[in-house]
């Protein structure tokens, strides 16, 4: 199940930010918790530089079951999604809107408008 997070009206963690509703704080915490492991940050980083990657292409120095576990955590948090399947191979891609929402939540943009550029595309919000 992919967690959905509606776009915040204003940053939650910038100076002067108003209190968050508990449900919104919970969903944000789930996304940030998914990024609390160096392997998962590395997966997001690798996906940010590619349109999609096969499970076999992640170079993390971890066993395949461990990589699959990290991919599941990121998928459940809504940060990545299955791009396609080819036979037994599964290809993943980043969900740019989810990453943008986290940047905005931290006060990374003065308003809900900006640009996230990756190797394959540029997304505005």
JSON list of C-alpha atoms in Angstrom, two decimals:
[
{"chain": "A", "resi": 1, "resn": "UNK", "atom": "CA", "xyz": [0.00, 0.00, 0.00]},
{"chain": "A", "resi": 2, "resn": "UNK", "atom": "CA", "xyz": [1.45, 3.34, -1.04]},
{"chain": "A", "resi": 3, "resn": "UNK", "atom": "CA", "xyz": [1.15, 6.16, 1.48]},
{"chain": "A", "resi": 4, "resn": "UNK", "atom": "CA", "xyz": [-0.46, 9.29, 0.10]},
{"chain": "A", "resi": 5, "resn": "UNK", "atom": "CA", "xyz": [0.46, 12.73, 1.37]},
{"chain": "A", "resi": 6, "resn": "UNK", "atom": "CA", "xyz": [-1.50, 15.71, 0.21]},
{"chain": "A", "resi": 7, "resn": "UNK", "atom": "CA", "xyz": [0.56, 18.74, -0.68]},
{"chain": "A", "resi": 8, "resn": "UNK", "atom": "CA", "xyz": [1.17, 20.88, 2.37]},
{"chain": "A", "resi": 9, "resn": "UNK", "atom": "CA", "xyz": [-0.05, 24.45, 2.32]},
{"chain": "A", "resi": 10, "resn": "UNK", "atom": "CA", "xyz": [3.13, 25.67, 3.96]},
{"chain": "A", "resi": 11, "resn": "UNK", "atom": "CA", "xyz": [6.39, 24.18, 5.24]},
{"chain": "A", "resi": 12, "resn": "UNK", "atom": "CA", "xyz": [6.17, 22.31, 8.52]},
{"chain": "A", "resi": 13, "resn": "UNK", "atom": "CA", "xyz": [9.71, 22.69, 9.70]},
{"chain": "A", "resi": 14, "resn": "UNK", "atom": "CA", "xyz": [10.74, 26.19, 8.69]},
{"chain": "A", "resi": 15, "resn": "UNK", "atom": "CA", "xyz": [10.91, 29.01, 11.26]},
{"chain": "A", "resi": 16, "resn": "UNK", "atom": "CA", "xyz": [7.42, 30.28, 12.09]},
{"chain": "A", "resi": 17, "resn": "UNK", "atom": "CA", "xyz": [5.61, 27.23, 10.72]},
{"chain": "A", "resi": 18, "resn": "UNK", "atom": "CA", "xyz": [2.15, 26.60, 12.22]},
{"chain": "A", "resi": 19, "resn": "UNK", "atom": "CA", "xyz": [1.36, 23.34, 14.05]},
{"chain": "A", "resi": 20, "resn": "UNK", "atom": "CA", "xyz": [0.56, 20.34, 11.87]},
{"chain": "A", "resi": 21, "resn": "UNK", "atom": "CA", "xyz": [-2.51, 18.20, 12.19]},
{"chain": "A", "resi": 22, "resn": "UNK", "atom": "CA", "xyz": [-1.54, 14.84, 13.75]},
{"chain": "A", "resi": 23, "resn": "UNK", "atom": "CA", "xyz": [-2.47, 12.85, 10.62]},
{"chain": "A", "resi": 24, "resn": "UNK", "atom": "CA", "xyz": [-0.28, 15.04, 8.41]},
{"chain": "A", "resi": 25, "resn": "UNK", "atom": "CA", "xyz": [2.61, 14.82, 10.87]},
{"chain": "A", "resi": 26, "resn": "UNK", "atom": "CA", "xyz": [2.26, 11.01, 10.88]},
{"chain": "A", "resi": 27, "resn": "UNK", "atom": "CA", "xyz": [2.40, 10.76, 7.07]},
{"chain": "A", "resi": 28, "resn": "UNK", "atom": "CA", "xyz": [5.42, 13.07, 6.90]},
{"chain": "A", "resi": 29, "resn": "UNK", "atom": "CA", "xyz": [7.18, 11.06, 9.60]},
{"chain": "A", "resi": 30, "resn": "UNK", "atom": "CA", "xyz": [6.59, 7.83, 7.65]},
{"chain": "A", "resi": 31, "resn": "UNK", "atom": "CA", "xyz": [8.28, 9.31, 4.58]},
{"chain": "A", "resi": 32, "resn": "UNK", "atom": "CA", "xyz": [11.23, 10.66, 6.54]},
{"chain": "A", "resi": 33, "resn": "UNK", "atom": "CA", "xyz": [11.54, 7.38, 8.46]},
{"chain": "A", "resi": 34, "resn": "UNK", "atom": "CA", "xyz": [11.83, 5.55, 5.13]},
{"chain": "A", "resi": 35, "resn": "UNK", "atom": "CA", "xyz": [14.91, 7.68, 4.41]},
{"chain": "A", "resi": 36, "resn": "UNK", "atom": "CA", "xyz": [16.51, 6.97, 7.79]},
{"chain": "A", "resi": 37, "resn": "UNK", "atom": "CA", "xyz": [18.68, 4.17, 6.44]},
{"chain": "A", "resi": 38, "resn": "UNK", "atom": "CA", "xyz": [21.82, 4.85, 4.34]},
{"chain": "A", "resi": 39, "resn": "UNK", "atom": "CA", "xyz": [20.93, 2.04, 1.90]},
{"chain": "A", "resi": 40, "resn": "UNK", "atom": "CA", "xyz": [17.51, 3.58, 1.23]},
{"chain": "A", "resi": 41, "resn": "UNK", "atom": "CA", "xyz": [19.02, 7.03, 0.74]},
{"chain": "A", "resi": 42, "resn": "UNK", "atom": "CA", "xyz": [21.43, 5.44, -1.74]},
{"chain": "A", "resi": 43, "resn": "UNK", "atom": "CA", "xyz": [18.53, 3.79, -3.61]},
{"chain": "A", "resi": 44, "resn": "UNK", "atom": "CA", "xyz": [16.69, 7.12, -3.88]},
{"chain": "A", "resi": 45, "resn": "UNK", "atom": "CA", "xyz": [19.92, 8.78, -5.02]},
{"chain": "A", "resi": 46, "resn": "UNK", "atom": "CA", "xyz": [20.51, 6.18, -7.72]},
{"chain": "A", "resi": 47, "resn": "UNK", "atom": "CA", "xyz": [16.91, 6.44, -8.93]},
{"chain": "A", "resi": 48, "resn": "UNK", "atom": "CA", "xyz": [17.14, 10.25, -9.03]},
{"chain": "A", "resi": 49, "resn": "UNK", "atom": "CA", "xyz": [19.89, 9.87, -11.63]},
{"chain": "A", "resi": 50, "resn": "UNK", "atom": "CA", "xyz": [18.01, 7.40, -13.83]},
{"chain": "A", "resi": 51, "resn": "UNK", "atom": "CA", "xyz": [14.58, 7.06, -15.38]},
{"chain": "A", "resi": 52, "resn": "UNK", "atom": "CA", "xyz": [14.25, 3.57, -13.90]},
{"chain": "A", "resi": 53, "resn": "UNK", "atom": "CA", "xyz": [16.49, 0.83, -12.52]},
{"chain": "A", "resi": 54, "resn": "UNK", "atom": "CA", "xyz": [16.15, -2.92, -12.32]},
{"chain": "A", "resi": 55, "resn": "UNK", "atom": "CA", "xyz": [16.54, -4.51, -8.92]},
{"chain": "A", "resi": 56, "resn": "UNK", "atom": "CA", "xyz": [19.72, -6.14, -10.20]},
{"chain": "A", "resi": 57, "resn": "UNK", "atom": "CA", "xyz": [21.28, -2.73, -10.99]},
{"chain": "A", "resi": 58, "resn": "UNK", "atom": "CA", "xyz": [21.44, -1.35, -7.44]},
{"chain": "A", "resi": 59, "resn": "UNK", "atom": "CA", "xyz": [25.03, -1.44, -6.21]},
{"chain": "A", "resi": 60, "resn": "UNK", "atom": "CA", "xyz": [24.72, -1.46, -2.45]},
{"chain": "A", "resi": 61, "resn": "UNK", "atom": "CA", "xyz": [26.90, -4.38, -1.35]},
{"chain": "A", "resi": 62, "resn": "UNK", "atom": "CA", "xyz": [23.86, -6.03, 0.25]},
{"chain": "A", "resi": 63, "resn": "UNK", "atom": "CA", "xyz": [22.13, -9.34, -0.31]},
{"chain": "A", "resi": 64, "resn": "UNK", "atom": "CA", "xyz": [19.20, -9.44, -2.72]},
{"chain": "A", "resi": 65, "resn": "UNK", "atom": "CA", "xyz": [16.64, -10.06, 0.07]},
{"chain": "A", "resi": 66, "resn": "UNK", "atom": "CA", "xyz": [17.97, -7.03, 1.98]},
{"chain": "A", "resi": 67, "resn": "UNK", "atom": "CA", "xyz": [17.76, -4.83, -1.12]},
{"chain": "A", "resi": 68, "resn": "UNK", "atom": "CA", "xyz": [14.20, -6.05, -1.70]},
{"chain": "A", "resi": 69, "resn": "UNK", "atom": "CA", "xyz": [13.32, -5.17, 1.90]},
{"chain": "A", "resi": 70, "resn": "UNK", "atom": "CA", "xyz": [14.62, -1.61, 1.44]},
{"chain": "A", "resi": 71, "resn": "UNK", "atom": "CA", "xyz": [12.72, -1.25, -1.84]},
{"chain": "A", "resi": 72, "resn": "UNK", "atom": "CA", "xyz": [9.52, -2.38, -0.11]},
{"chain": "A", "resi": 73, "resn": "UNK", "atom": "CA", "xyz": [9.96, 0.21, 2.66]},
{"chain": "A", "resi": 74, "resn": "UNK", "atom": "CA", "xyz": [10.48, 2.99, 0.11]},
{"chain": "A", "resi": 75, "resn": "UNK", "atom": "CA", "xyz": [7.53, 1.79, -1.99]},
{"chain": "A", "resi": 76, "resn": "UNK", "atom": "CA", "xyz": [5.20, 1.67, 1.01]},
{"chain": "A", "resi": 77, "resn": "UNK", "atom": "CA", "xyz": [6.26, 5.21, 1.93]},
{"chain": "A", "resi": 78, "resn": "UNK", "atom": "CA", "xyz": [5.33, 6.36, -1.57]},
{"chain": "A", "resi": 79, "resn": "UNK", "atom": "CA", "xyz": [8.84, 7.48, -2.50]},
{"chain": "A", "resi": 80, "resn": "UNK", "atom": "CA", "xyz": [9.35, 4.94, -5.30]},
{"chain": "A", "resi": 81, "resn": "UNK", "atom": "CA", "xyz": [7.08, 2.85, -7.48]},
{"chain": "A", "resi": 82, "resn": "UNK", "atom": "CA", "xyz": [7.26, -0.08, -9.85]},
{"chain": "A", "resi": 83, "resn": "UNK", "atom": "CA", "xyz": [7.91, 1.29, -13.32]},
{"chain": "A", "resi": 84, "resn": "UNK", "atom": "CA", "xyz": [7.46, -2.02, -15.10]},
{"chain": "A", "resi": 85, "resn": "UNK", "atom": "CA", "xyz": [8.06, -5.74, -14.90]},
{"chain": "A", "resi": 86, "resn": "UNK", "atom": "CA", "xyz": [9.84, -7.81, -17.52]},
{"chain": "A", "resi": 87, "resn": "UNK", "atom": "CA", "xyz": [9.71, -11.50, -16.78]},
{"chain": "A", "resi": 88, "resn": "UNK", "atom": "CA", "xyz": [11.09, -11.93, -13.28]},
{"chain": "A", "resi": 89, "resn": "UNK", "atom": "CA", "xyz": [12.83, -8.53, -13.30]},
{"chain": "A", "resi": 90, "resn": "UNK", "atom": "CA", "xyz": [11.19, -5.55, -11.59]},
{"chain": "A", "resi": 91, "resn": "UNK", "atom": "CA", "xyz": [12.15, -1.99, -12.55]},
{"chain": "A", "resi": 92, "resn": "UNK", "atom": "CA", "xyz": [11.65, 0.91, -10.11]},
{"chain": "A", "resi": 93, "resn": "UNK", "atom": "CA", "xyz": [11.42, 4.67, -10.53]},
{"chain": "A", "resi": 94, "resn": "UNK", "atom": "CA", "xyz": [11.39, 7.63, -8.19]},
{"chain": "A", "resi": 95, "resn": "UNK", "atom": "CA", "xyz": [8.08, 9.38, -7.45]},
{"chain": "A", "resi": 96, "resn": "UNK", "atom": "CA", "xyz": [9.28, 12.99, -7.91]},
{"chain": "A", "resi": 97, "resn": "UNK", "atom": "CA", "xyz": [6.17, 14.51, -6.33]},
{"chain": "A", "resi": 98, "resn": "UNK", "atom": "CA", "xyz": [6.88, 12.68, -3.07]},
{"chain": "A", "resi": 99, "resn": "UNK", "atom": "CA", "xyz": [10.46, 13.93, -2.91]},
{"chain": "A", "resi": 100, "resn": "UNK", "atom": "CA", "xyz": [9.27, 17.45, -3.74]},
{"chain": "A", "resi": 101, "resn": "UNK", "atom": "CA", "xyz": [6.75, 17.35, -0.90]},
{"chain": "A", "resi": 102, "resn": "UNK", "atom": "CA", "xyz": [9.50, 16.44, 1.56]},
{"chain": "A", "resi": 103, "resn": "UNK", "atom": "CA", "xyz": [11.70, 19.28, 0.32]},
{"chain": "A", "resi": 104, "resn": "UNK", "atom": "CA", "xyz": [8.80, 21.69, 0.66]},
{"chain": "A", "resi": 105, "resn": "UNK", "atom": "CA", "xyz": [7.97, 20.37, 4.14]},
{"chain": "A", "resi": 106, "resn": "UNK", "atom": "CA", "xyz": [11.47, 21.23, 5.30]},
{"chain": "A", "resi": 107, "resn": "UNK", "atom": "CA", "xyz": [11.17, 24.74, 3.93]},
{"chain": "A", "resi": 108, "resn": "UNK", "atom": "CA", "xyz": [13.20, 24.01, 0.80]},
{"chain": "A", "resi": 109, "resn": "UNK", "atom": "CA", "xyz": [11.07, 26.40, -1.24]},
{"chain": "A", "resi": 110, "resn": "UNK", "atom": "CA", "xyz": [9.37, 29.66, -0.30]},
{"chain": "A", "resi": 111, "resn": "UNK", "atom": "CA", "xyz": [6.05, 28.39, -1.67]},
{"chain": "A", "resi": 112, "resn": "UNK", "atom": "CA", "xyz": [4.57, 25.29, -3.27]},
{"chain": "A", "resi": 113, "resn": "UNK", "atom": "CA", "xyz": [6.27, 26.03, -6.55]},
{"chain": "A", "resi": 114, "resn": "UNK", "atom": "CA", "xyz": [9.66, 24.97, -7.73]},
{"chain": "A", "resi": 115, "resn": "UNK", "atom": "CA", "xyz": [11.60, 22.62, -9.94]},
{"chain": "A", "resi": 116, "resn": "UNK", "atom": "CA", "xyz": [13.19, 19.25, -9.34]},
{"chain": "A", "resi": 117, "resn": "UNK", "atom": "CA", "xyz": [15.64, 18.25, -12.06]},
{"chain": "A", "resi": 118, "resn": "UNK", "atom": "CA", "xyz": [16.84, 14.68, -12.58]},
{"chain": "A", "resi": 119, "resn": "UNK", "atom": "CA", "xyz": [18.97, 13.18, -15.32]},
{"chain": "A", "resi": 120, "resn": "UNK", "atom": "CA", "xyz": [15.88, 12.26, -17.33]},
{"chain": "A", "resi": 121, "resn": "UNK", "atom": "CA", "xyz": [13.34, 14.97, -16.63]},
{"chain": "A", "resi": 122, "resn": "UNK", "atom": "CA", "xyz": [12.53, 18.23, -14.92]},
{"chain": "A", "resi": 123, "resn": "UNK", "atom": "CA", "xyz": [9.37, 18.43, -12.85]},
{"chain": "A", "resi": 124, "resn": "UNK", "atom": "CA", "xyz": [7.77, 21.65, -11.69]},
{"chain": "A", "resi": 125, "resn": "UNK", "atom": "CA", "xyz": [5.43, 21.99, -8.75]}
]
